[in-house]
Structure formats: structure tokens, C-alpha cells
Amino acid sequence: MTEILNLSYGQYSNSTITHLYNFQESQIPYTKDTKLNHQLSTFLYRSVTSQGSSSANYYPRALLFDLRGGLGALNKYEYAEEVPHLNMPIVNQDPTQLQKNEYQKSLDQGETNASLLNTSNTKYWTDYNKLIYNPKSIVTLPSYQHQYNDFGTNYNLPAQKFHLYSTGQHEFKSIESESVENFRYWLEKCDHLSGLQVGTTIDDSWSGFTTSMIEVVQDEFFNNKENIWIYGQYNHALAEKQSLVNKVSQIKSFIELYKSSSLFIPLCPDYNSSMISNLDLGSIWHTSCVPAIFINSIWGVNNQYVDQVNMFHMQENLLRGDEARKIVNEVKIVGEEAIDGVADPMMMSMTDLDLTKVRDLSTLTAQVPKSEINLGISKSMGNVRYINKNFINDKKVEANSPTSNDETPTNVYTNPYMSKMTEIDTFPNILNDNKFHIEFNVHTGIKDYLKPRKKSIENLRLNLDDLVEDKAELVEDISNIISSYSSGFESDEDDYYD
């Protein structure tokens, strides 16, 4: 049995992971004849309710961090029998706390009614969460107050925002002991840890908090040898709130998250896609479900019984021994359905093809234009060189060795259940195409993303010593990444550092 421990930081990442765990909840066998397709113990901890009993409760193997007030109507001890550190029973809920929405009230009564959810009453991840979290899975920061779809504010000094990398570093120190203690609690409940998967945001202070915690747990528990995948998300709602200082903080966050990870997957969804409709861009419940589709496809490969591939082997397949090229910069959800049952020549479906006869997946996307949602920070361009390509399909596709026309290493995974996530009652009805496959690739286009950011730091004249302690070191870090994606592809070495 292998387990994956998830760490999630902030309202956007916590909303994303809630979609993921709601899908895991749908796999729990509530009847004896339920067929299991997934190894539930990978992401869920099974706790037997009493000795000799056949019934059990399932809790997420996860630590979720949020700001003060970020839990909405949930009291983290609400479903516990006692408050551990006070050794006192739970009597009632704080009358000053937010009231649960109708959906959560119905869940408490053992019923589920998706029609009760809407963008007005679903402002917190706890509003549509279906699993009960162990109290040691939830940590809140006391000094900063939650603000919906915005930077948090200091509880005593509202003008101070939770928006810079350095602020997150500082705030981690205030709850380091509790964070490490809770991490140890969950680590001890793992028989064979496959690795950590981390969700955080790049455009606020959670990035600094995240890297500070990873540094501590790596040093204390893993001797810097654990697989750590970081899904670094951009919240589009914060894009218009970015000052020059915020943009510098983003660059610092990106580089430090890269350095803290064994695999770094930055996600910045483009919601302007023909696959999407009825999306409320002001609703985190809506916008967070798109990156969740991609991450869920990976989770399924990690814990399904058939064709399972663990974190270590997926990472090895992708890196191929080059640990510097660990940024997955192109991520796509690619639609496959024909329009009105007829194969449109411009939107031809993979399902209209005989997949058993596909010999080279690299030519498939070139031959068949599709609707797609881009989630990565880079898009396909004619002038980039692919370092590797990765596909997750809902049925087996045999990929032969790359042809002489395309020598790109290609990894193909099968996950027949990944579209099932969109059928969960808490998943917003925003997709026009519920049949899709996933692509996540590494190519040299990452240089085009990093070069202007490197120049921004070089040209920086503001005194930001608290944020960027050593400007030359940050520039060198960016240059080293650019160089690692240039080696073997460029003949002009000056281009490494443009």
C-alpha cells in the first residue's frame, strides 16, 4: 500500500482540492456490492469506528491551510468528540460563526441535493465539501483575515495585505510548531509514502509560506530526498491587483517553488475556450474546478487498480534523469466529442478514430484540430522544441517508439474514470464537452516565459531587500533555468541569457 499526502494552501488551492476529494468520496463503497476501481488508501485514511466493527470513516490524507475566517461555517472540531488540547467536549457552535448553506445542512441530514448549490451561497470551499476532515488536517493563520477572491488582510492592521512572498515566510514561523506537529501526525499514518503533492498559489503570500514549510519537513523528515510535486496556481481574480512589487513577488515565488519541488506544474487556466460555458469568473467554486480536472486525471493514474503508475515512476518517465527540466509548462484539457453527433472536420473527435491503429501520438494532435482548455503557462508554438510529451486517455492507446520525424519521448497513461469527476453533484455545470483527454508537456517555450521576468529583475531599481535579498542571485537562478532548457537545442549560447 502506498500513500500520497496532500498539502494545500489558501482559498483557491483548498477549493481545488475540495473538488478532488469530492471525487474520492464518490469512490467510497457505501454498499457491500460496490465495485472498487481505485485504491482508496492512497488519498484517504480509513478509520474503523469501533473494535471489531466492519464500518469505517474515511478522512482525507491532507493538511489544509487557510486564513482566519477562511473555513466559512465549518468549525474544524465540529465533528470531533472533543477538543484535543483542552480535553473538553463539543457542546455547540459559536453563535457568531457563519451559518451553513442549505447544501451542507442537507448533508448533515444524510441527503445530498446539488440544486441547492449556486455561486451566491458557495463562497468557501467548506460550502461544497463532502468529506469530514480530521481536526489535525486544518490549520488557520491567526494574524491574517480571509477576504474572498482577494488578498487577505492583517487582522489588526487591515492596510497590510497577505500578498508578498516574504510575508508568507514570516507567517509560517508563527505557526511552525503546529504545522510540523500535524504533518508528523499524518506522516505516521502512512505505511509507504509515495510522495507529497502540494497545491499553492503563486500570486500571494502562500508561496512563501509553502516553501518555508517544505524546507522544514524536507530537512526534518526526508533528508531532502522525497518526491514533492507542486501545483502552483495563479488566481486570475488577482491579476488586476498586481503592482510592480506584486509582480516581483510572483517571480520570486515561481523560482523558489521550482527549487523546492521535484516536479513543478504552474497552472494558469485560460477560461476563454469553446469547451466552457456558463462559467462565473467571480466564483472560485467555478474557476477552481478547471485545474481540478487536470490534477484529478493524475490522481486517478496514481491510485486506480488497473494501469496504476505511482509518483516515482511518473516523475522518472517525465524527467528522464534531468532534474533541472522539471517544469511542466504546457497543460491542456483537449475535447473529443463530435458536434451534434457529427464529426466536424475542424473539431474531429479522437473517438471517431481507430485508436488501436494510432502509431505516433505526436502526429495525432497535429492532424486533428480540437477544442481545448489551456492551463499551462506556455502554449504550443512552431518555434519550440518538445523535451517530452505526456498523454492521459480514457482508453488504451499504444504509442510506438518515436519516428524519425519526431524524436520527442512520449509517455501514455490510461485513466478511464477521469471524466467521471464532472458528474459529481458538486461539480459546476460549465463544460460543453465532458469527453476529453489530458496533455502535459515540457518544451523550450518556458524560456519565453522566463526571459522578460529576468530582465524585470535586472532593471529593478526599487529597494526591495525584504523581498529579494540578493538580486544577483535571483537573476542567476533564472538564468540557470533558461540555460537548462537551452542545452542541446541552441547553437547560439548568447540566447541562453537574453
Short mmCIF file of C-alpha atoms in Angstrom, two decimals:
data_model
loop_
_atom_site.label_atom_id
_atom_site.label_comp_id
_atom_site.label_asym_id
_atom_site.label_seq_id
_atom_site.Cartn_x
_atom_site.Cartn_y
_atom_site.Cartn_z
CA MET A 1 0.00 0.00 0.00
CA THR A 2 1.37 3.41 -0.98
CA GLU A 3 0.01 6.73 0.22
CA ILE A 4 0.15 10.29 -1.06
CA LEU A 5 -0.01 13.12 1.45
CA ASN A 6 -1.52 16.35 0.16
CA LEU A 7 -0.70 19.84 1.38
CA SER A 8 -2.97 22.68 0.29
CA TYR A 9 -2.51 26.39 0.96
CA GLY A 10 -5.13 29.13 0.70
CA GLN A 11 -8.69 29.53 -0.53
CA TYR A 12 -8.01 28.86 -4.22
CA SER A 13 -5.95 25.69 -3.69
CA ASN A 14 -8.34 24.49 -0.99
CA SER A 15 -11.24 24.92 -3.39
CA THR A 16 -9.35 22.91 -6.00
CA ILE A 17 -8.56 20.07 -3.59
CA THR A 18 -12.19 20.02 -2.43
CA HIS A 19 -13.27 19.09 -5.97
CA LEU A 20 -10.60 16.36 -5.92
CA TYR A 21 -11.65 14.89 -2.60
CA ASN A 22 -15.34 15.04 -3.51
CA PHE A 23 -14.46 12.68 -6.35
CA GLN A 24 -12.58 10.43 -3.91
CA GLU A 25 -15.70 10.44 -1.72
CA SER A 26 -17.73 9.15 -4.67
CA GLN A 27 -15.47 6.07 -4.78
CA ILE A 28 -16.16 5.03 -1.17
CA PRO A 29 -18.11 1.74 -1.03
CA TYR A 30 -21.29 2.54 0.90
CA THR A 31 -22.75 -0.86 -0.02
CA LYS A 32 -21.12 -4.28 0.10
CA ASP A 33 -21.56 -4.95 -3.62
CA THR A 34 -19.85 -1.70 -4.70
CA LYS A 35 -17.07 -2.41 -7.16
CA LEU A 36 -13.81 -0.71 -6.24
CA ASN A 37 -11.83 0.78 -9.11
CA HIS A 38 -9.41 2.82 -7.01
CA GLN A 39 -7.12 2.12 -4.10
CA LEU A 40 -8.83 4.44 -1.64
CA SER A 41 -5.99 4.30 0.89
CA THR A 42 -3.75 6.33 -1.43
CA PHE A 43 -5.59 9.57 -0.71
CA LEU A 44 -7.93 8.57 2.15
CA TYR A 45 -7.26 7.29 5.65
CA ARG A 46 -9.66 4.58 6.80
CA SER A 47 -10.53 4.69 10.49
CA VAL A 48 -12.57 1.82 11.93
CA THR A 49 -15.38 3.24 14.06
CA SER A 50 -15.04 0.63 16.83
CA GLN A 51 -13.09 -2.54 17.54
CA GLY A 52 -14.49 -5.49 15.63
CA SER A 53 -16.78 -3.26 13.57
CA SER A 54 -16.96 -3.53 9.80
CA SER A 55 -17.93 0.13 9.40
CA ALA A 56 -15.33 2.83 8.99
CA ASN A 57 -14.87 6.52 8.38
CA TYR A 58 -12.68 7.91 5.62
CA TYR A 59 -10.64 11.06 6.14
CA PRO A 60 -8.50 12.92 3.59
CA ARG A 61 -4.76 12.38 3.89
CA ALA A 62 -4.26 16.10 3.75
CA LEU A 63 -3.27 19.29 5.53
CA LEU A 64 -5.25 22.37 4.51
CA PHE A 65 -4.07 25.84 5.49
CA ASP A 66 -6.28 28.91 5.38
CA LEU A 67 -6.52 32.40 6.77
CA ARG A 68 -8.57 33.43 9.77
CA GLY A 69 -12.24 33.10 8.84
CA GLY A 70 -11.40 31.08 5.74
CA LEU A 71 -13.30 28.00 6.93
CA GLY A 72 -16.66 29.70 6.49
CA ALA A 73 -19.34 27.94 8.52
CA LEU A 74 -17.12 24.98 9.42
CA ASN A 75 -15.82 24.62 12.95
CA LYS A 76 -12.85 22.30 12.49
CA TYR A 77 -13.78 20.45 15.73
CA GLU A 78 -17.46 20.24 14.75
CA TYR A 79 -17.43 16.53 14.01
CA ALA A 80 -14.85 15.61 16.66
CA GLU A 81 -15.83 14.19 20.04
CA GLU A 82 -13.62 16.60 21.94
CA VAL A 83 -11.19 19.46 21.53
CA PRO A 84 -7.89 17.55 21.96
CA HIS A 85 -5.71 20.18 23.62
CA LEU A 86 -8.48 21.25 26.02
CA ASN A 87 -9.88 17.77 26.68
CA MET A 88 -13.41 19.14 26.66
CA PRO A 89 -16.47 18.00 24.68
CA ILE A 90 -18.05 19.91 21.83
CA VAL A 91 -21.27 21.45 23.16
CA ASN A 92 -22.50 23.81 20.45
CA GLN A 93 -21.39 26.03 17.64
CA ASP A 94 -20.20 29.59 18.12
CA PRO A 95 -23.31 31.75 17.53
CA THR A 96 -21.17 34.43 15.85
CA GLN A 97 -19.98 31.98 13.19
CA LEU A 98 -21.41 31.94 9.66
CA GLN A 99 -24.40 29.71 9.14
CA LYS A 100 -24.15 26.68 6.89
CA ASN A 101 -25.70 26.83 3.45
CA GLU A 102 -28.64 24.59 2.61
CA TYR A 103 -26.43 22.06 0.86
CA GLN A 104 -24.31 21.46 3.98
CA LYS A 105 -27.43 21.29 6.14
CA SER A 106 -28.80 18.58 3.86
CA LEU A 107 -25.50 16.65 4.07
CA ASP A 108 -25.75 16.71 7.86
CA GLN A 109 -29.15 15.06 7.44
CA GLY A 110 -27.68 12.36 5.23
CA GLU A 111 -29.06 13.79 1.99
CA THR A 112 -27.43 15.42 -1.00
CA ASN A 113 -29.12 17.90 -3.30
CA ALA A 114 -26.88 19.62 -5.86
CA SER A 115 -29.61 22.07 -6.85
CA LEU A 116 -29.02 23.81 -3.51
CA LEU A 117 -25.57 24.97 -4.64
CA ASN A 118 -25.15 28.23 -6.52
CA THR A 119 -22.47 30.89 -6.87
CA SER A 120 -24.17 33.07 -4.25
CA ASN A 121 -24.11 30.51 -1.42
CA THR A 122 -20.82 28.81 -2.37
CA LYS A 123 -18.13 31.27 -1.31
CA TYR A 124 -15.96 28.94 0.77
CA TRP A 125 -14.51 25.51 -0.01
CA THR A 126 -16.39 24.25 3.05
CA ASP A 127 -19.70 25.13 1.37
CA TYR A 128 -19.46 22.19 -1.05
CA ASN A 129 -17.05 19.88 0.75
CA LYS A 130 -18.47 16.36 1.27
CA LEU A 131 -15.86 14.66 3.47
CA ILE A 132 -15.22 15.20 7.17
CA TYR A 133 -11.70 16.38 7.92
CA ASN A 134 -9.77 15.26 10.96
CA PRO A 135 -9.08 18.39 13.07
CA LYS A 136 -5.35 17.81 12.55
CA SER A 137 -5.92 18.37 8.84
CA ILE A 138 -6.88 22.02 9.22
CA VAL A 139 -4.62 24.91 10.25
CA THR A 140 -5.57 28.59 10.20
CA LEU A 141 -3.26 31.59 10.36
CA PRO A 142 -4.25 33.84 13.27
CA SER A 143 -2.76 37.12 12.03
CA TYR A 144 -4.45 37.50 8.63
CA GLN A 145 -8.15 37.68 7.82
CA HIS A 146 -9.77 35.92 4.85
CA GLN A 147 -11.04 38.11 2.00
CA TYR A 148 -12.99 36.35 -0.73
CA ASN A 149 -11.14 36.22 -4.05
CA ASP A 150 -8.69 38.82 -2.77
CA PHE A 151 -5.55 39.16 -0.72
CA GLY A 152 -6.08 38.56 2.98
CA THR A 153 -5.64 41.50 5.36
CA ASN A 154 -3.83 41.74 8.67
CA TYR A 155 -6.33 41.26 11.49
CA ASN A 156 -5.10 44.26 13.48
CA LEU A 157 -3.69 46.37 10.62
CA PRO A 158 -6.06 45.97 7.61
CA ALA A 159 -3.79 48.01 5.34
CA GLN A 160 -1.24 45.20 5.45
CA LYS A 161 -2.03 42.57 2.79
CA PHE A 162 -1.24 38.87 2.57
CA HIS A 163 0.27 39.38 -0.87
CA LEU A 164 4.07 39.09 -0.84
CA TYR A 165 6.34 36.06 -0.77
CA SER A 166 8.23 37.40 2.25
CA THR A 167 5.01 37.84 4.26
CA GLY A 168 4.29 34.13 3.89
CA GLN A 169 7.79 33.26 5.07
CA HIS A 170 7.29 35.38 8.17
CA GLU A 171 3.83 33.99 8.95
CA PHE A 172 4.99 30.39 8.75
CA LYS A 173 7.22 31.00 11.75
CA SER A 174 4.19 31.93 13.85
CA ILE A 175 2.58 28.50 13.45
CA GLU A 176 5.58 26.36 12.52
CA SER A 177 5.21 24.12 15.58
CA GLU A 178 1.53 23.30 14.92
CA SER A 179 2.16 22.80 11.19
CA VAL A 180 5.03 20.37 11.73
CA GLU A 181 3.19 18.52 14.50
CA ASN A 182 0.15 17.97 12.26
CA PHE A 183 2.37 16.93 9.37
CA ARG A 184 4.07 14.38 11.62
CA TYR A 185 0.65 13.05 12.69
CA TRP A 186 -0.32 12.29 9.08
CA LEU A 187 3.11 11.03 8.11
CA GLU A 188 2.93 8.43 10.89
CA LYS A 189 -0.34 7.16 9.41
CA CYS A 190 1.41 6.24 6.15
CA ASP A 191 2.86 2.75 5.70
CA HIS A 192 4.73 3.59 2.50
CA LEU A 193 4.66 7.22 1.42
CA SER A 194 4.79 7.68 -2.34
CA GLY A 195 5.35 11.42 -2.03
CA LEU A 196 3.80 14.81 -1.34
CA GLN A 197 1.51 16.66 -3.72
CA VAL A 198 1.27 20.35 -2.90
CA GLY A 199 -1.28 22.91 -4.03
CA THR A 200 -0.49 26.58 -3.50
CA THR A 201 -0.80 29.97 -5.17
CA ILE A 202 2.00 31.88 -6.86
CA ASP A 203 0.46 35.36 -6.73
CA ASP A 204 0.11 35.86 -2.96
CA SER A 205 1.90 35.09 0.31
CA TRP A 206 1.00 31.39 0.37
CA SER A 207 4.00 30.75 -1.90
CA GLY A 208 6.44 31.93 0.78
CA PHE A 209 4.57 30.02 3.46
CA THR A 210 4.66 26.87 1.30
CA THR A 211 8.37 26.92 0.54
CA SER A 212 9.20 27.62 4.20
CA MET A 213 7.22 24.58 5.32
CA ILE A 214 8.63 22.32 2.61
CA GLU A 215 12.15 23.28 3.65
CA VAL A 216 11.40 22.30 7.26
CA VAL A 217 9.71 18.97 6.51
CA GLN A 218 12.38 18.03 3.95
CA ASP A 219 15.14 18.66 6.49
CA GLU A 220 13.36 17.08 9.44
CA PHE A 221 11.70 14.06 7.87
CA PHE A 222 13.14 13.27 4.44
CA ASN A 223 16.74 14.45 4.27
CA ASN A 224 15.78 16.33 1.08
CA LYS A 225 15.06 13.09 -0.80
CA GLU A 226 11.26 12.97 -1.02
CA ASN A 227 9.18 13.29 -4.20
CA ILE A 228 7.40 16.65 -3.97
CA TRP A 229 5.10 17.80 -6.75
CA ILE A 230 3.96 21.39 -6.55
CA TYR A 231 0.88 22.61 -8.44
CA GLY A 232 1.48 26.38 -8.36
CA GLN A 233 -1.76 28.09 -9.29
CA TYR A 234 -2.46 31.61 -10.49
CA ASN A 235 -5.78 33.07 -9.37
CA HIS A 236 -6.98 35.15 -12.34
CA ALA A 237 -9.04 37.34 -9.97
CA LEU A 238 -5.80 38.77 -8.57
CA ALA A 239 -4.32 39.62 -11.98
CA GLU A 240 -5.63 43.20 -11.99
CA LYS A 241 -4.40 43.77 -8.43
CA GLN A 242 -0.72 43.28 -9.28
CA SER A 243 1.55 46.22 -8.57
CA LEU A 244 5.24 46.19 -9.52
CA VAL A 245 6.07 44.81 -6.08
CA ASN A 246 3.49 42.04 -6.55
CA LYS A 247 4.98 41.14 -9.92
CA VAL A 248 8.45 40.88 -8.39
CA SER A 249 6.97 38.70 -5.64
CA GLN A 250 5.44 36.44 -8.31
CA ILE A 251 8.82 35.96 -9.98
CA LYS A 252 10.45 35.21 -6.63
CA SER A 253 7.62 32.77 -5.82
CA PHE A 254 7.93 30.96 -9.14
CA ILE A 255 11.69 30.42 -8.75
CA GLU A 256 11.51 29.33 -5.10
CA LEU A 257 8.66 26.89 -5.72
CA TYR A 258 10.68 25.46 -8.61
CA LYS A 259 13.67 24.98 -6.31
CA SER A 260 11.52 23.39 -3.58
CA SER A 261 9.94 20.79 -5.85
CA SER A 262 10.97 17.60 -7.57
CA LEU A 263 8.29 18.40 -10.19
CA PHE A 264 6.79 21.86 -10.69
CA ILE A 265 3.49 22.35 -12.52
CA PRO A 266 2.43 26.02 -12.72
CA LEU A 267 -1.24 26.37 -13.71
CA CYS A 268 -2.84 29.47 -15.22
CA PRO A 269 -6.13 28.40 -16.87
CA ASP A 270 -7.39 30.21 -19.94
CA TYR A 271 -11.15 30.22 -19.47
CA ASN A 272 -11.77 31.60 -22.96
CA SER A 273 -12.43 28.21 -24.53
CA SER A 274 -15.26 26.75 -26.59
CA MET A 275 -15.31 23.85 -24.11
CA ILE A 276 -16.54 26.18 -21.36
CA SER A 277 -19.84 27.98 -20.92
CA ASN A 278 -21.88 29.38 -18.02
CA LEU A 279 -18.67 30.00 -16.08
CA ASP A 280 -18.83 32.68 -13.40
CA LEU A 281 -15.32 34.15 -13.35
CA GLY A 282 -16.05 35.69 -9.96
CA SER A 283 -16.73 32.30 -8.37
CA ILE A 284 -13.77 30.32 -7.01
CA TRP A 285 -16.07 27.28 -6.87
CA HIS A 286 -16.32 27.58 -10.67
CA THR A 287 -12.80 28.62 -11.65
CA SER A 288 -11.03 26.11 -9.36
CA CYS A 289 -12.82 23.15 -10.90
CA VAL A 290 -10.84 23.53 -14.16
CA PRO A 291 -7.35 22.83 -12.70
CA ALA A 292 -9.01 20.13 -10.61
CA ILE A 293 -9.93 18.25 -13.82
CA PHE A 294 -6.27 18.03 -14.76
CA ILE A 295 -4.99 17.11 -11.28
CA ASN A 296 -7.74 14.50 -10.88
CA SER A 297 -6.57 12.76 -14.05
CA ILE A 298 -3.13 12.41 -12.42
CA TRP A 299 -4.61 11.23 -9.11
CA GLY A 300 -6.51 8.53 -10.96
CA VAL A 301 -3.35 7.21 -12.58
CA ASN A 302 -1.74 7.22 -9.13
CA ASN A 303 -4.42 5.16 -7.36
CA GLN A 304 -6.51 3.16 -9.86
CA TYR A 305 -6.16 -0.61 -9.59
CA VAL A 306 -5.60 -1.20 -13.31
CA ASP A 307 -2.74 0.61 -15.09
CA GLN A 308 -1.65 2.32 -11.88
CA VAL A 309 1.56 4.37 -12.06
CA ASN A 310 2.94 5.82 -8.85
CA MET A 311 4.51 9.25 -8.39
CA PHE A 312 8.07 7.98 -8.56
CA HIS A 313 7.67 6.28 -11.94
CA MET A 314 5.64 9.14 -13.45
CA GLN A 315 8.36 11.54 -12.37
CA GLU A 316 11.11 9.30 -13.73
CA ASN A 317 9.27 8.96 -17.05
CA LEU A 318 8.98 12.73 -17.31
CA LEU A 319 12.42 13.86 -16.13
CA ARG A 320 14.45 11.07 -17.73
CA GLY A 321 17.36 11.81 -15.44
CA ASP A 322 17.43 15.59 -15.98
CA GLU A 323 16.23 17.08 -12.70
CA ALA A 324 16.69 20.66 -13.92
CA ARG A 325 13.98 20.32 -16.57
CA LYS A 326 11.19 19.74 -14.08
CA ILE A 327 8.74 22.49 -15.09
CA VAL A 328 5.65 21.14 -16.85
CA ASN A 329 4.90 24.30 -18.79
CA GLU A 330 2.20 23.14 -21.24
CA VAL A 331 -1.01 21.63 -19.86
CA LYS A 332 -4.18 21.07 -21.88
CA ILE A 333 -7.63 19.55 -21.48
CA VAL A 334 -8.48 18.50 -25.03
CA GLY A 335 -12.11 17.94 -26.03
CA GLU A 336 -13.01 14.88 -28.08
CA GLU A 337 -16.74 14.90 -28.75
CA ALA A 338 -18.21 15.49 -32.20
CA ILE A 339 -20.76 18.30 -32.54
CA ASP A 340 -24.38 17.12 -32.55
CA GLY A 341 -23.20 13.60 -33.20
CA VAL A 342 -21.50 14.58 -36.47
CA ALA A 343 -17.75 14.80 -36.82
CA ASP A 344 -16.95 18.40 -37.68
CA PRO A 345 -13.78 18.46 -39.82
CA MET A 346 -12.40 21.31 -37.69
CA MET A 347 -13.31 19.65 -34.37
CA MET A 348 -12.80 16.00 -35.22
CA SER A 349 -13.10 13.61 -32.33
CA MET A 350 -10.49 11.12 -31.26
CA THR A 351 -13.43 8.78 -30.68
CA ASP A 352 -14.04 8.85 -34.44
CA LEU A 353 -10.62 7.31 -34.99
CA ASP A 354 -9.47 3.75 -34.54
CA LEU A 355 -7.15 4.40 -31.61
CA THR A 356 -5.67 0.93 -31.84
CA LYS A 357 -4.11 1.94 -35.17
CA VAL A 358 -2.56 5.18 -33.94
CA ARG A 359 1.20 4.70 -34.22
CA ASP A 360 2.51 8.11 -33.28
CA LEU A 361 0.63 10.22 -30.76
CA SER A 362 2.81 13.21 -31.58
CA THR A 363 1.18 13.45 -35.01
CA LEU A 364 -2.32 12.93 -33.68
CA THR A 365 -2.80 16.42 -32.33
CA ALA A 366 -1.34 17.96 -35.48
CA GLN A 367 -3.78 16.05 -37.70
CA VAL A 368 -6.90 16.58 -35.59
CA PRO A 369 -7.67 20.17 -34.51
CA LYS A 370 -9.67 20.16 -31.26
CA SER A 371 -11.32 22.39 -28.77
CA GLU A 372 -9.16 22.66 -25.68
CA ILE A 373 -8.59 24.43 -22.39
CA ASN A 374 -5.05 25.65 -21.86
CA LEU A 375 -3.93 25.56 -18.24
CA GLY A 376 -0.16 25.85 -18.57
CA ILE A 377 1.99 28.96 -18.71
CA SER A 378 3.11 28.08 -22.27
CA LYS A 379 1.18 27.17 -25.37
CA SER A 380 2.10 25.20 -28.47
CA MET A 381 4.23 27.27 -30.81
CA GLY A 382 6.02 26.37 -34.00
CA ASN A 383 9.40 27.52 -32.79
CA VAL A 384 9.61 25.41 -29.62
CA ARG A 385 11.29 22.06 -29.15
CA TYR A 386 9.48 19.46 -27.06
CA ILE A 387 11.56 17.75 -24.40
CA ASN A 388 8.81 15.27 -23.59
CA LYS A 389 5.10 14.77 -24.14
CA ASN A 390 2.59 13.11 -21.82
CA PHE A 391 -0.95 11.94 -22.53
CA ILE A 392 -3.72 10.65 -20.26
CA ASN A 393 -6.51 8.96 -22.22
CA ASP A 394 -9.69 7.23 -21.11
CA LYS A 395 -8.77 4.15 -23.13
CA LYS A 396 -5.54 2.41 -24.02
CA VAL A 397 -3.54 3.91 -26.84
CA GLU A 398 -0.39 2.11 -27.86
CA ALA A 399 2.44 4.51 -28.68
CA ASN A 400 5.29 3.01 -30.64
CA SER A 401 8.79 4.38 -30.47
CA PRO A 402 9.06 7.95 -31.80
CA THR A 403 9.52 8.22 -35.52
CA SER A 404 12.47 9.89 -37.17
CA ASN A 405 10.27 12.94 -37.77
CA ASP A 406 9.61 13.41 -34.07
CA GLU A 407 12.10 12.10 -31.55
CA THR A 408 10.24 13.50 -28.57
CA PRO A 409 9.95 10.96 -25.73
CA THR A 410 6.26 10.27 -25.18
CA ASN A 411 4.53 8.80 -22.13
CA VAL A 412 0.97 7.50 -22.44
CA TYR A 413 -1.25 6.75 -19.43
CA THR A 414 -4.77 5.34 -19.21
CA ASN A 415 -7.43 6.65 -16.83
CA PRO A 416 -10.93 5.51 -17.84
CA TYR A 417 -12.55 7.36 -14.91
CA MET A 418 -11.19 10.89 -15.25
CA SER A 419 -14.33 12.37 -16.86
CA LYS A 420 -16.44 10.94 -14.01
CA MET A 421 -15.38 13.91 -11.93
CA THR A 422 -17.62 16.18 -13.98
CA GLU A 423 -20.61 14.01 -12.95
CA ILE A 424 -20.15 14.62 -9.22
CA ASP A 425 -23.09 16.62 -7.85
CA THR A 426 -20.86 19.40 -6.50
CA PHE A 427 -19.06 19.93 -9.82
CA PRO A 428 -20.32 23.08 -11.61
CA ASN A 429 -22.06 22.56 -14.93
CA ILE A 430 -19.58 24.52 -17.05
CA LEU A 431 -18.23 22.03 -19.61
CA ASN A 432 -19.70 21.71 -23.08
CA ASP A 433 -17.54 18.68 -23.75
CA ASN A 434 -17.39 16.06 -20.99
CA LYS A 435 -15.23 13.72 -23.03
CA PHE A 436 -11.61 14.73 -23.16
CA HIS A 437 -8.02 13.67 -22.82
CA ILE A 438 -5.16 15.37 -21.00
CA GLU A 439 -1.80 16.55 -22.28
CA PHE A 440 1.03 17.82 -20.07
CA ASN A 441 4.29 18.59 -21.81
CA VAL A 442 7.72 20.09 -21.30
CA HIS A 443 9.13 22.28 -24.05
CA THR A 444 11.61 25.10 -24.57
CA GLY A 445 8.85 27.72 -24.57
CA ILE A 446 9.49 28.11 -20.84
CA LYS A 447 12.39 30.37 -21.85
CA ASP A 448 9.97 32.84 -23.43
CA TYR A 449 8.15 32.97 -20.12
CA LEU A 450 11.28 33.50 -18.02
CA LYS A 451 13.38 35.90 -20.15
CA PRO A 452 11.20 39.03 -19.67
CA ARG A 453 10.95 38.26 -15.95
CA LYS A 454 14.70 38.02 -15.73
CA LYS A 455 15.02 41.44 -17.36
CA SER A 456 12.45 42.87 -14.96
CA ILE A 457 14.59 41.83 -12.02
CA GLU A 458 17.78 43.12 -13.69
CA ASN A 459 16.15 46.52 -14.28
CA LEU A 460 14.66 46.72 -10.79
CA ARG A 461 15.52 49.99 -9.08
CA LEU A 462 13.25 49.81 -6.04
CA ASN A 463 14.71 48.84 -2.70
CA LEU A 464 13.01 45.52 -2.03
CA ASP A 465 15.58 43.94 0.24
CA ASP A 466 12.87 42.30 2.38
CA LEU A 467 11.50 40.54 -0.71
CA VAL A 468 14.61 39.99 -2.84
CA GLU A 469 17.55 39.64 -0.51
CA ASP A 470 20.06 39.19 -3.33
CA LYS A 471 19.00 40.42 -6.78
CA ALA A 472 22.07 38.94 -8.46
CA GLU A 473 21.29 35.52 -7.00
CA LEU A 474 17.69 35.63 -8.27
CA VAL A 475 18.89 36.64 -11.75
CA GLU A 476 21.37 33.78 -11.70
CA ASP A 477 18.66 31.30 -10.66
CA ILE A 478 16.50 32.38 -13.62
CA SER A 479 19.49 32.23 -15.99
CA ASN A 480 20.30 28.70 -14.84
CA ILE A 481 16.77 27.52 -15.62
CA ILE A 482 16.86 29.16 -19.06
CA SER A 483 20.22 27.53 -19.71
CA SER A 484 18.95 24.08 -18.73
CA TYR A 485 16.15 24.38 -21.32
CA SER A 486 18.61 25.59 -23.97
CA SER A 487 21.30 22.94 -23.71
CA GLY A 488 21.13 20.57 -26.66
CA PHE A 489 18.74 22.80 -28.61
CA GLU A 490 20.52 26.10 -29.20
CA SER A 491 23.77 26.73 -31.04
CA ASP A 492 23.91 30.40 -30.03
CA GLU A 493 24.93 30.42 -26.38
CA ASP A 494 24.12 34.11 -26.05
CA ASP A 495 20.45 33.19 -26.39
CA TYR A 496 20.66 31.41 -23.05
CA TYR A 497 20.80 34.74 -21.28
CA ASP A 498 18.81 37.09 -23.49
#
